Amino acid sequence: MRWSSAFASCSERCRHEVCAPSQPDFVRVNAAVNTPVICQLGDRVLLLRLGDQIDVQCNRDVHALAAMLQEVRPDWLLDIVPAYASLALHVDVDRIVPASMAGTTIDHDPLEVASQWVQTMLAVSIDTPTTDAARVIAIPVRYGGEFGPDLDAVAAHAGLTLQDVIARHTTADYSVAMIGFAPGFPYLLGLDPSLAMPRKATPRTHVPAGSIAIGGLQSGIYPREGPGGWQLIGRTDTLLFDPANGSAPTLLRPGDRLRFVAIDAHDGAAG
């Protein structure tokens, strides 16, 4: 894939619709997105916008671009943060020395220098990683009952039995589109469309840690106890966020693949 780019000042639409999509209930799967628009967010962040929808191929392109930039990451590029349709680059502007950056012609605004470096990188050809190259994480889940109080409602909404819902949720192949909302919370693409269900009109004030949830056409896992408005269908004991692990506090990373495995209340195999 050859990336092309455009530079733009970040607008209200960029900040509110693209940088962090507002929990949409739909996913597009057929758009070709390969022309990042570079925006400045404040004086220390560049945002690369690849689209304006939650789109499976666009999200794959986001992760491919993140992987490519990670391979050539200079010391002034502090962090690379993928979202559904954008990539945020956190820059240490004090480390940017224009004269030492081959090919740059801008010698004043550090973010403009960084932007030119990004545009140079976007001119190279890269291949979108195949799903075989991603890590595959298995998450054991107890479905229904006290662990998934909304499983009955999801089944009724879909016109399915409880076992059908569990079967469809566990046979899907998910990808971690982004980490957000709370530390370690994975937004997962790949949910069987028949299980899609809107969020609750009134969010819960308390969601147990490890709760497996459905929100629109997405699935997710609440890593810690807190409020939330998604439909709760199960729970896992897997620790998704450990602040004591400074080098890797989150179990899941954007671009990972994930499968849910049903277990019973006594840790035996379900069904």
mmCIF file with all atom_site columns, N, CA and C in Angstrom, residues 78-137:
data_model
loop_
_atom_site.group_PDB
_atom_site.id
_atom_site.type_symbol
_atom_site.label_atom_id
_atom_site.label_alt_id
_atom_site.label_comp_id
_atom_site.label_asym_id
_atom_site.label_entity_id
_atom_site.label_seq_id
_atom_site.pdbx_PDB_ins_code
_atom_site.Cartn_x
_atom_site.Cartn_y
_atom_site.Cartn_z
_atom_site.occupancy
_atom_site.B_iso_or_equiv
_atom_site.pdbx_formal_charge
_atom_site.auth_seq_id
_atom_site.auth_comp_id
_atom_site.auth_asym_id
_atom_site.auth_atom_id
_atom_site.pdbx_PDB_model_num
ATOM 1   N N  . LEU A 1 78  ? 7.006   10.225  21.141 1.00 0.00 ? 78  LEU A N  1
ATOM 2   C CA . LEU A 1 78  ? 6.836   9.621   22.451 1.00 0.00 ? 78  LEU A CA 1
ATOM 3   C C  . LEU A 1 78  ? 5.837   8.481   22.470 1.00 0.00 ? 78  LEU A C  1
ATOM 4   N N  . ASP A 1 79  ? 4.747   8.618   21.726 1.00 0.00 ? 79  ASP A N  1
ATOM 5   C CA . ASP A 1 79  ? 3.706   7.590   21.775 1.00 0.00 ? 79  ASP A CA 1
ATOM 6   C C  . ASP A 1 79  ? 2.927   7.595   20.469 1.00 0.00 ? 79  ASP A C  1
ATOM 7   N N  . ILE A 1 80  ? 2.446   6.402   20.094 1.00 0.00 ? 80  ILE A N  1
ATOM 8   C CA . ILE A 1 80  ? 1.631   6.204   18.898 1.00 0.00 ? 80  ILE A CA 1
ATOM 9   C C  . ILE A 1 80  ? 0.337   5.559   19.361 1.00 0.00 ? 80  ILE A C  1
ATOM 10  N N  . VAL A 1 81  ? -0.776  6.272   19.235 1.00 0.00 ? 81  VAL A N  1
ATOM 11  C CA . VAL A 1 81  ? -2.037  5.820   19.822 1.00 0.00 ? 81  VAL A CA 1
ATOM 12  C C  . VAL A 1 81  ? -3.093  5.629   18.738 1.00 0.00 ? 81  VAL A C  1
ATOM 13  N N  . PRO A 1 82  ? -3.388  4.379   18.366 1.00 0.00 ? 82  PRO A N  1
ATOM 14  C CA . PRO A 1 82  ? -4.401  4.136   17.340 1.00 0.00 ? 82  PRO A CA 1
ATOM 15  C C  . PRO A 1 82  ? -5.807  4.222   17.894 1.00 0.00 ? 82  PRO A C  1
ATOM 16  N N  . ALA A 1 83  ? -6.728  4.726   17.078 1.00 0.00 ? 83  ALA A N  1
ATOM 17  C CA . ALA A 1 83  ? -8.149  4.708   17.377 1.00 0.00 ? 83  ALA A CA 1
ATOM 18  C C  . ALA A 1 83  ? -8.846  4.005   16.212 1.00 0.00 ? 83  ALA A C  1
ATOM 19  N N  . TYR A 1 84  ? -10.180 4.114   16.126 1.00 0.00 ? 84  TYR A N  1
ATOM 20  C CA . TYR A 1 84  ? -10.899 3.440   15.052 1.00 0.00 ? 84  TYR A CA 1
ATOM 21  C C  . TYR A 1 84  ? -10.436 3.905   13.678 1.00 0.00 ? 84  TYR A C  1
ATOM 22  N N  . ALA A 1 85  ? -10.352 5.207   13.485 1.00 0.00 ? 85  ALA A N  1
ATOM 23  C CA . ALA A 1 85  ? -10.087 5.740   12.155 1.00 0.00 ? 85  ALA A CA 1
ATOM 24  C C  . ALA A 1 85  ? -8.999  6.802   12.167 1.00 0.00 ? 85  ALA A C  1
ATOM 25  N N  . SER A 1 86  ? -8.199  6.838   13.213 1.00 0.00 ? 86  SER A N  1
ATOM 26  C CA . SER A 1 86  ? -7.161  7.858   13.315 1.00 0.00 ? 86  SER A CA 1
ATOM 27  C C  . SER A 1 86  ? -5.995  7.336   14.139 1.00 0.00 ? 86  SER A C  1
ATOM 28  N N  . LEU A 1 87  ? -4.890  8.071   14.047 1.00 0.00 ? 87  LEU A N  1
ATOM 29  C CA . LEU A 1 87  ? -3.677  7.702   14.758 1.00 0.00 ? 87  LEU A CA 1
ATOM 30  C C  . LEU A 1 87  ? -3.102  8.969   15.371 1.00 0.00 ? 87  LEU A C  1
ATOM 31  N N  . ALA A 1 88  ? -2.946  8.988   16.695 1.00 0.00 ? 88  ALA A N  1
ATOM 32  C CA . ALA A 1 88  ? -2.393  10.148  17.383 1.00 0.00 ? 88  ALA A CA 1
ATOM 33  C C  . ALA A 1 88  ? -0.908  9.931   17.636 1.00 0.00 ? 88  ALA A C  1
ATOM 34  N N  . LEU A 1 89  ? -0.121  10.923  17.268 1.00 0.00 ? 89  LEU A N  1
ATOM 35  C CA . LEU A 1 89  ? 1.321   10.880  17.481 1.00 0.00 ? 89  LEU A CA 1
ATOM 36  C C  . LEU A 1 89  ? 1.688   11.940  18.519 1.00 0.00 ? 89  LEU A C  1
ATOM 37  N N  . HIS A 1 90  ? 2.159   11.490  19.677 1.00 0.00 ? 90  HIS A N  1
ATOM 38  C CA . HIS A 1 90  ? 2.539   12.401  20.753 1.00 0.00 ? 90  HIS A CA 1
ATOM 39  C C  . HIS A 1 90  ? 4.019   12.747  20.602 1.00 0.00 ? 90  HIS A C  1
ATOM 40  N N  . VAL A 1 91  ? 4.300   14.030  20.514 1.00 0.00 ? 91  VAL A N  1
ATOM 41  C CA . VAL A 1 91  ? 5.617   14.512  20.116 1.00 0.00 ? 91  VAL A CA 1
ATOM 42  C C  . VAL A 1 91  ? 6.294   15.257  21.264 1.00 0.00 ? 91  VAL A C  1
ATOM 43  N N  . ASP A 1 92  ? 7.577   14.971  21.476 1.00 0.00 ? 92  ASP A N  1
ATOM 44  C CA . ASP A 1 92  ? 8.402   15.767  22.377 1.00 0.00 ? 92  ASP A CA 1
ATOM 45  C C  . ASP A 1 92  ? 9.035   16.873  21.534 1.00 0.00 ? 92  ASP A C  1
ATOM 46  N N  . VAL A 1 93  ? 8.403   18.025  21.534 1.00 0.00 ? 93  VAL A N  1
ATOM 47  C CA . VAL A 1 93  ? 8.844   19.102  20.635 1.00 0.00 ? 93  VAL A CA 1
ATOM 48  C C  . VAL A 1 93  ? 10.237  19.609  20.993 1.00 0.00 ? 93  VAL A C  1
ATOM 49  N N  . ASP A 1 94  ? 10.658  19.397  22.243 1.00 0.00 ? 94  ASP A N  1
ATOM 50  C CA . ASP A 1 94  ? 11.974  19.881  22.654 1.00 0.00 ? 94  ASP A CA 1
ATOM 51  C C  . ASP A 1 94  ? 13.111  19.051  22.068 1.00 0.00 ? 94  ASP A C  1
ATOM 52  N N  . ARG A 1 95  ? 12.787  17.834  21.588 1.00 0.00 ? 95  ARG A N  1
ATOM 53  C CA . ARG A 1 95  ? 13.831  16.975  21.022 1.00 0.00 ? 95  ARG A CA 1
ATOM 54  C C  . ARG A 1 95  ? 13.984  17.128  19.511 1.00 0.00 ? 95  ARG A C  1
ATOM 55  N N  . ILE A 1 96  ? 13.068  17.845  18.902 1.00 0.00 ? 96  ILE A N  1
ATOM 56  C CA . ILE A 1 96  ? 13.111  17.976  17.443 1.00 0.00 ? 96  ILE A CA 1
ATOM 57  C C  . ILE A 1 96  ? 14.133  19.032  17.043 1.00 0.00 ? 96  ILE A C  1
ATOM 58  N N  . VAL A 1 97  ? 15.102  18.604  16.255 1.00 0.00 ? 97  VAL A N  1
ATOM 59  C CA . VAL A 1 97  ? 16.132  19.505  15.747 1.00 0.00 ? 97  VAL A CA 1
ATOM 60  C C  . VAL A 1 97  ? 16.034  19.487  14.229 1.00 0.00 ? 97  VAL A C  1
ATOM 61  N N  . PRO A 1 98  ? 15.423  20.484  13.618 1.00 0.00 ? 98  PRO A N  1
ATOM 62  C CA . PRO A 1 98  ? 15.163  20.450  12.178 1.00 0.00 ? 98  PRO A CA 1
ATOM 63  C C  . PRO A 1 98  ? 16.379  20.166  11.325 1.00 0.00 ? 98  PRO A C  1
ATOM 64  N N  . ALA A 1 99  ? 17.530  20.732  11.681 1.00 0.00 ? 99  ALA A N  1
ATOM 65  C CA . ALA A 1 99  ? 18.708  20.571  10.842 1.00 0.00 ? 99  ALA A CA 1
ATOM 66  C C  . ALA A 1 99  ? 19.152  19.115  10.764 1.00 0.00 ? 99  ALA A C  1
ATOM 67  N N  . SER A 1 100 ? 18.803  18.320  11.749 1.00 0.00 ? 100 SER A N  1
ATOM 68  C CA . SER A 1 100 ? 19.247  16.929  11.767 1.00 0.00 ? 100 SER A CA 1
ATOM 69  C C  . SER A 1 100 ? 18.261  15.990  11.096 1.00 0.00 ? 100 SER A C  1
ATOM 70  N N  . MET A 1 101 ? 17.142  16.528  10.594 1.00 0.00 ? 101 MET A N  1
ATOM 71  C CA . MET A 1 101 ? 16.105  15.694  10.001 1.00 0.00 ? 101 MET A CA 1
ATOM 72  C C  . MET A 1 101 ? 16.209  15.758  8.489  1.00 0.00 ? 101 MET A C  1
ATOM 73  N N  . ALA A 1 102 ? 16.751  14.700  7.922  1.00 0.00 ? 102 ALA A N  1
ATOM 74  C CA . ALA A 1 102 ? 16.984  14.673  6.477  1.00 0.00 ? 102 ALA A CA 1
ATOM 75  C C  . ALA A 1 102 ? 15.694  14.891  5.711  1.00 0.00 ? 102 ALA A C  1
ATOM 76  N N  . GLY A 1 103 ? 15.774  15.759  4.702  1.00 0.00 ? 103 GLY A N  1
ATOM 77  C CA . GLY A 1 103 ? 14.628  15.956  3.824  1.00 0.00 ? 103 GLY A CA 1
ATOM 78  C C  . GLY A 1 103 ? 13.663  17.018  4.288  1.00 0.00 ? 103 GLY A C  1
ATOM 79  N N  . THR A 1 104 ? 13.831  17.582  5.482  1.00 0.00 ? 104 THR A N  1
ATOM 80  C CA . THR A 1 104 ? 12.902  18.600  5.955  1.00 0.00 ? 104 THR A CA 1
ATOM 81  C C  . THR A 1 104 ? 13.340  19.975  5.465  1.00 0.00 ? 104 THR A C  1
ATOM 82  N N  . THR A 1 105 ? 12.344  20.832  5.283  1.00 0.00 ? 105 THR A N  1
ATOM 83  C CA . THR A 1 105 ? 12.645  22.194  4.833  1.00 0.00 ? 105 THR A CA 1
ATOM 84  C C  . THR A 1 105 ? 12.074  23.232  5.787  1.00 0.00 ? 105 THR A C  1
ATOM 85  N N  . ILE A 1 106 ? 11.271  22.800  6.755  1.00 0.00 ? 106 ILE A N  1
ATOM 86  C CA . ILE A 1 106 ? 10.663  23.733  7.708  1.00 0.00 ? 106 ILE A CA 1
ATOM 87  C C  . ILE A 1 106 ? 11.547  23.791  8.942  1.00 0.00 ? 106 ILE A C  1
ATOM 88  N N  . ASP A 1 107 ? 11.899  24.979  9.400  1.00 0.00 ? 107 ASP A N  1
ATOM 89  C CA . ASP A 1 107 ? 12.873  25.059  10.481 1.00 0.00 ? 107 ASP A CA 1
ATOM 90  C C  . ASP A 1 107 ? 12.381  25.896  11.654 1.00 0.00 ? 107 ASP A C  1
ATOM 91  N N  . HIS A 1 108 ? 11.040  25.996  11.834 1.00 0.00 ? 108 HIS A N  1
ATOM 92  C CA . HIS A 1 108 ? 10.580  26.818  12.939 1.00 0.00 ? 108 HIS A CA 1
ATOM 93  C C  . HIS A 1 108 ? 9.623   26.037  13.842 1.00 0.00 ? 108 HIS A C  1
ATOM 94  N N  . ASP A 1 109 ? 8.411   25.774  13.430 1.00 0.00 ? 109 ASP A N  1
ATOM 95  C CA . ASP A 1 109 ? 7.429   25.097  14.267 1.00 0.00 ? 109 ASP A CA 1
ATOM 96  C C  . ASP A 1 109 ? 7.771   23.608  14.364 1.00 0.00 ? 109 ASP A C  1
ATOM 97  N N  . PRO A 1 110 ? 8.073   23.109  15.582 1.00 0.00 ? 110 PRO A N  1
ATOM 98  C CA . PRO A 1 110 ? 8.445   21.700  15.721 1.00 0.00 ? 110 PRO A CA 1
ATOM 99  C C  . PRO A 1 110 ? 7.386   20.736  15.187 1.00 0.00 ? 110 PRO A C  1
ATOM 100 N N  . LEU A 1 111 ? 6.104   21.063  15.380 1.00 0.00 ? 111 LEU A N  1
ATOM 101 C CA . LEU A 1 111 ? 5.067   20.164  14.876 1.00 0.00 ? 111 LEU A CA 1
ATOM 102 C C  . LEU A 1 111 ? 5.019   20.159  13.353 1.00 0.00 ? 111 LEU A C  1
ATOM 103 N N  . GLU A 1 112 ? 5.344   21.286  12.736 1.00 0.00 ? 112 GLU A N  1
ATOM 104 C CA . GLU A 1 112 ? 5.394   21.303  11.277 1.00 0.00 ? 112 GLU A CA 1
ATOM 105 C C  . GLU A 1 112 ? 6.556   20.448  10.774 1.00 0.00 ? 112 GLU A C  1
ATOM 106 N N  . VAL A 1 113 ? 7.668   20.488  11.519 1.00 0.00 ? 113 VAL A N  1
ATOM 107 C CA . VAL A 1 113 ? 8.801   19.634  11.181 1.00 0.00 ? 113 VAL A CA 1
ATOM 108 C C  . VAL A 1 113 ? 8.401   18.166  11.320 1.00 0.00 ? 113 VAL A C  1
ATOM 109 N N  . ALA A 1 114 ? 7.737   17.854  12.425 1.00 0.00 ? 114 ALA A N  1
ATOM 110 C CA . ALA A 1 114 ? 7.282   16.481  12.634 1.00 0.00 ? 114 ALA A CA 1
ATOM 111 C C  . ALA A 1 114 ? 6.302   16.063  11.552 1.00 0.00 ? 114 ALA A C  1
ATOM 112 N N  . SER A 1 115 ? 5.429   16.983  11.163 1.00 0.00 ? 115 SER A N  1
ATOM 113 C CA . SER A 1 115 ? 4.453   16.669  10.119 1.00 0.00 ? 115 SER A CA 1
ATOM 114 C C  . SER A 1 115 ? 5.145   16.357  8.803  1.00 0.00 ? 115 SER A C  1
ATOM 115 N N  . GLN A 1 116 ? 6.188   17.111  8.472  1.00 0.00 ? 116 GLN A N  1
ATOM 116 C CA . GLN A 1 116 ? 6.898   16.844  7.228  1.00 0.00 ? 116 GLN A CA 1
ATOM 117 C C  . GLN A 1 116 ? 7.591   15.479  7.278  1.00 0.00 ? 116 GLN A C  1
ATOM 118 N N  . TRP A 1 117 ? 8.131   15.130  8.437  1.00 0.00 ? 117 TRP A N  1
ATOM 119 C CA . TRP A 1 117 ? 8.737   13.804  8.589  1.00 0.00 ? 117 TRP A CA 1
ATOM 120 C C  . TRP A 1 117 ? 7.687   12.719  8.361  1.00 0.00 ? 117 TRP A C  1
ATOM 121 N N  . VAL A 1 118 ? 6.486   12.918  8.949  1.00 0.00 ? 118 VAL A N  1
ATOM 122 C CA . VAL A 1 118 ? 5.417   11.938  8.759  1.00 0.00 ? 118 VAL A CA 1
ATOM 123 C C  . VAL A 1 118 ? 5.061   11.812  7.283  1.00 0.00 ? 118 VAL A C  1
ATOM 124 N N  . GLN A 1 119 ? 4.937   12.942  6.598  1.00 0.00 ? 119 GLN A N  1
ATOM 125 C CA . GLN A 1 119 ? 4.595   12.889  5.173  1.00 0.00 ? 119 GLN A CA 1
ATOM 126 C C  . GLN A 1 119 ? 5.663   12.151  4.368  1.00 0.00 ? 119 GLN A C  1
ATOM 127 N N  . THR A 1 120 ? 6.923   12.298  4.765  1.00 0.00 ? 120 THR A N  1
ATOM 128 C CA . THR A 1 120 ? 7.986   11.549  4.106  1.00 0.00 ? 120 THR A CA 1
ATOM 129 C C  . THR A 1 120 ? 7.809   10.055  4.331  1.00 0.00 ? 120 THR A C  1
ATOM 130 N N  . MET A 1 121 ? 7.462   9.678   5.559  1.00 0.00 ? 121 MET A N  1
ATOM 131 C CA . MET A 1 121 ? 7.239   8.259   5.871  1.00 0.00 ? 121 MET A CA 1
ATOM 132 C C  . MET A 1 121 ? 6.025   7.718   5.118  1.00 0.00 ? 121 MET A C  1
ATOM 133 N N  . LEU A 1 122 ? 5.003   8.541   4.946  1.00 0.00 ? 122 LEU A N  1
ATOM 134 C CA . LEU A 1 122 ? 3.794   8.088   4.265  1.00 0.00 ? 122 LEU A CA 1
ATOM 135 C C  . LEU A 1 122 ? 4.027   7.833   2.777  1.00 0.00 ? 122 LEU A C  1
ATOM 136 N N  . ALA A 1 123 ? 5.124   8.342   2.256  1.00 0.00 ? 123 ALA A N  1
ATOM 137 C CA . ALA A 1 123 ? 5.401   8.155   0.836  1.00 0.00 ? 123 ALA A CA 1
ATOM 138 C C  . ALA A 1 123 ? 5.934   6.766   0.522  1.00 0.00 ? 123 ALA A C  1
ATOM 139 N N  . VAL A 1 124 ? 6.280   5.988   1.556  1.00 0.00 ? 124 VAL A N  1
ATOM 140 C CA . VAL A 1 124 ? 6.816   4.649   1.304  1.00 0.00 ? 124 VAL A CA 1
ATOM 141 C C  . VAL A 1 124 ? 5.677   3.658   1.124  1.00 0.00 ? 124 VAL A C  1
ATOM 142 N N  . SER A 1 125 ? 5.997   2.520   0.544  1.00 0.00 ? 125 SER A N  1
ATOM 143 C CA . SER A 1 125 ? 5.001   1.464   0.343  1.00 0.00 ? 125 SER A CA 1
ATOM 144 C C  . SER A 1 125 ? 5.087   0.478   1.494  1.00 0.00 ? 125 SER A C  1
ATOM 145 N N  . ILE A 1 126 ? 3.936   0.088   2.040  1.00 0.00 ? 126 ILE A N  1
ATOM 146 C CA . ILE A 1 126 ? 3.902   -0.928  3.088  1.00 0.00 ? 126 ILE A CA 1
ATOM 147 C C  . ILE A 1 126 ? 2.749   -1.868  2.813  1.00 0.00 ? 126 ILE A C  1
ATOM 148 N N  . ASP A 1 127 ? 2.805   -3.003  3.410  1.00 0.00 ? 127 ASP A N  1
ATOM 149 C CA . ASP A 1 127 ? 1.720   -3.966  3.292  1.00 0.00 ? 127 ASP A CA 1
ATOM 150 C C  . ASP A 1 127 ? 0.910   -3.979  4.569  1.00 0.00 ? 127 ASP A C  1
ATOM 151 N N  . THR A 1 128 ? -0.421  -4.048  4.443  1.00 0.00 ? 128 THR A N  1
ATOM 152 C CA . THR A 1 128 ? -1.267  -4.196  5.609  1.00 0.00 ? 128 THR A CA 1
ATOM 153 C C  . THR A 1 128 ? -1.022  -5.565  6.214  1.00 0.00 ? 128 THR A C  1
ATOM 154 N N  . PRO A 1 129 ? -0.711  -5.651  7.516  1.00 0.00 ? 129 PRO A N  1
ATOM 155 C CA . PRO A 1 129 ? -0.448  -6.955  8.120  1.00 0.00 ? 129 PRO A CA 1
ATOM 156 C C  . PRO A 1 129 ? -1.645  -7.876  7.984  1.00 0.00 ? 129 PRO A C  1
ATOM 157 N N  . THR A 1 130 ? -1.397  -9.153  7.792  1.00 0.00 ? 130 THR A N  1
ATOM 158 C CA . THR A 1 130 ? -2.479  -10.129 7.762  1.00 0.00 ? 130 THR A CA 1
ATOM 159 C C  . THR A 1 130 ? -2.901  -10.430 9.194  1.00 0.00 ? 130 THR A C  1
ATOM 160 N N  . THR A 1 131 ? -4.121  -10.943 9.345  1.00 0.00 ? 131 THR A N  1
ATOM 161 C CA . THR A 1 131 ? -4.592  -11.272 10.692 1.00 0.00 ? 131 THR A CA 1
ATOM 162 C C  . THR A 1 131 ? -3.746  -12.370 11.314 1.00 0.00 ? 131 THR A C  1
ATOM 163 N N  . ASP A 1 132 ? -3.050  -13.185 10.487 1.00 0.00 ? 132 ASP A N  1
ATOM 164 C CA . ASP A 1 132 ? -2.213  -14.250 11.022 1.00 0.00 ? 132 ASP A CA 1
ATOM 165 C C  . ASP A 1 132 ? -1.043  -13.691 11.811 1.00 0.00 ? 132 ASP A C  1
ATOM 166 N N  . ALA A 1 133 ? -0.654  -12.426 11.524 1.00 0.00 ? 133 ALA A N  1
ATOM 167 C CA . ALA A 1 133 ? 0.497   -11.840 12.190 1.00 0.00 ? 133 ALA A CA 1
ATOM 168 C C  . ALA A 1 133 ? 0.146   -11.291 13.571 1.00 0.00 ? 133 ALA A C  1
ATOM 169 N N  . ALA A 1 134 ? -1.127  -11.149 13.889 1.00 0.00 ? 134 ALA A N  1
ATOM 170 C CA . ALA A 1 134 ? -1.543  -10.568 15.158 1.00 0.00 ? 134 ALA A CA 1
ATOM 171 C C  . ALA A 1 134 ? -1.535  -11.611 16.274 1.00 0.00 ? 134 ALA A C  1
ATOM 172 N N  . ARG A 1 135 ? -1.370  -11.137 17.500 1.00 0.00 ? 135 ARG A N  1
ATOM 173 C CA . ARG A 1 135 ? -1.505  -12.030 18.653 1.00 0.00 ? 135 ARG A CA 1
ATOM 174 C C  . ARG A 1 135 ? -2.954  -12.481 18.761 1.00 0.00 ? 135 ARG A C  1
ATOM 175 N N  . VAL A 1 136 ? -3.165  -13.698 19.230 1.00 0.00 ? 136 VAL A N  1
ATOM 176 C CA . VAL A 1 136 ? -4.517  -14.209 19.458 1.00 0.00 ? 136 VAL A CA 1
ATOM 177 C C  . VAL A 1 136 ? -4.655  -14.504 20.948 1.00 0.00 ? 136 VAL A C  1
ATOM 178 N N  . ILE A 1 137 ? -5.607  -13.833 21.588 1.00 0.00 ? 137 ILE A N  1
ATOM 179 C CA . ILE A 1 137 ? -5.821  -13.962 23.026 1.00 0.00 ? 137 ILE A CA 1
ATOM 180 C C  . ILE A 1 137 ? -7.160  -14.656 23.270 1.00 0.00 ? 137 ILE A C  1
#
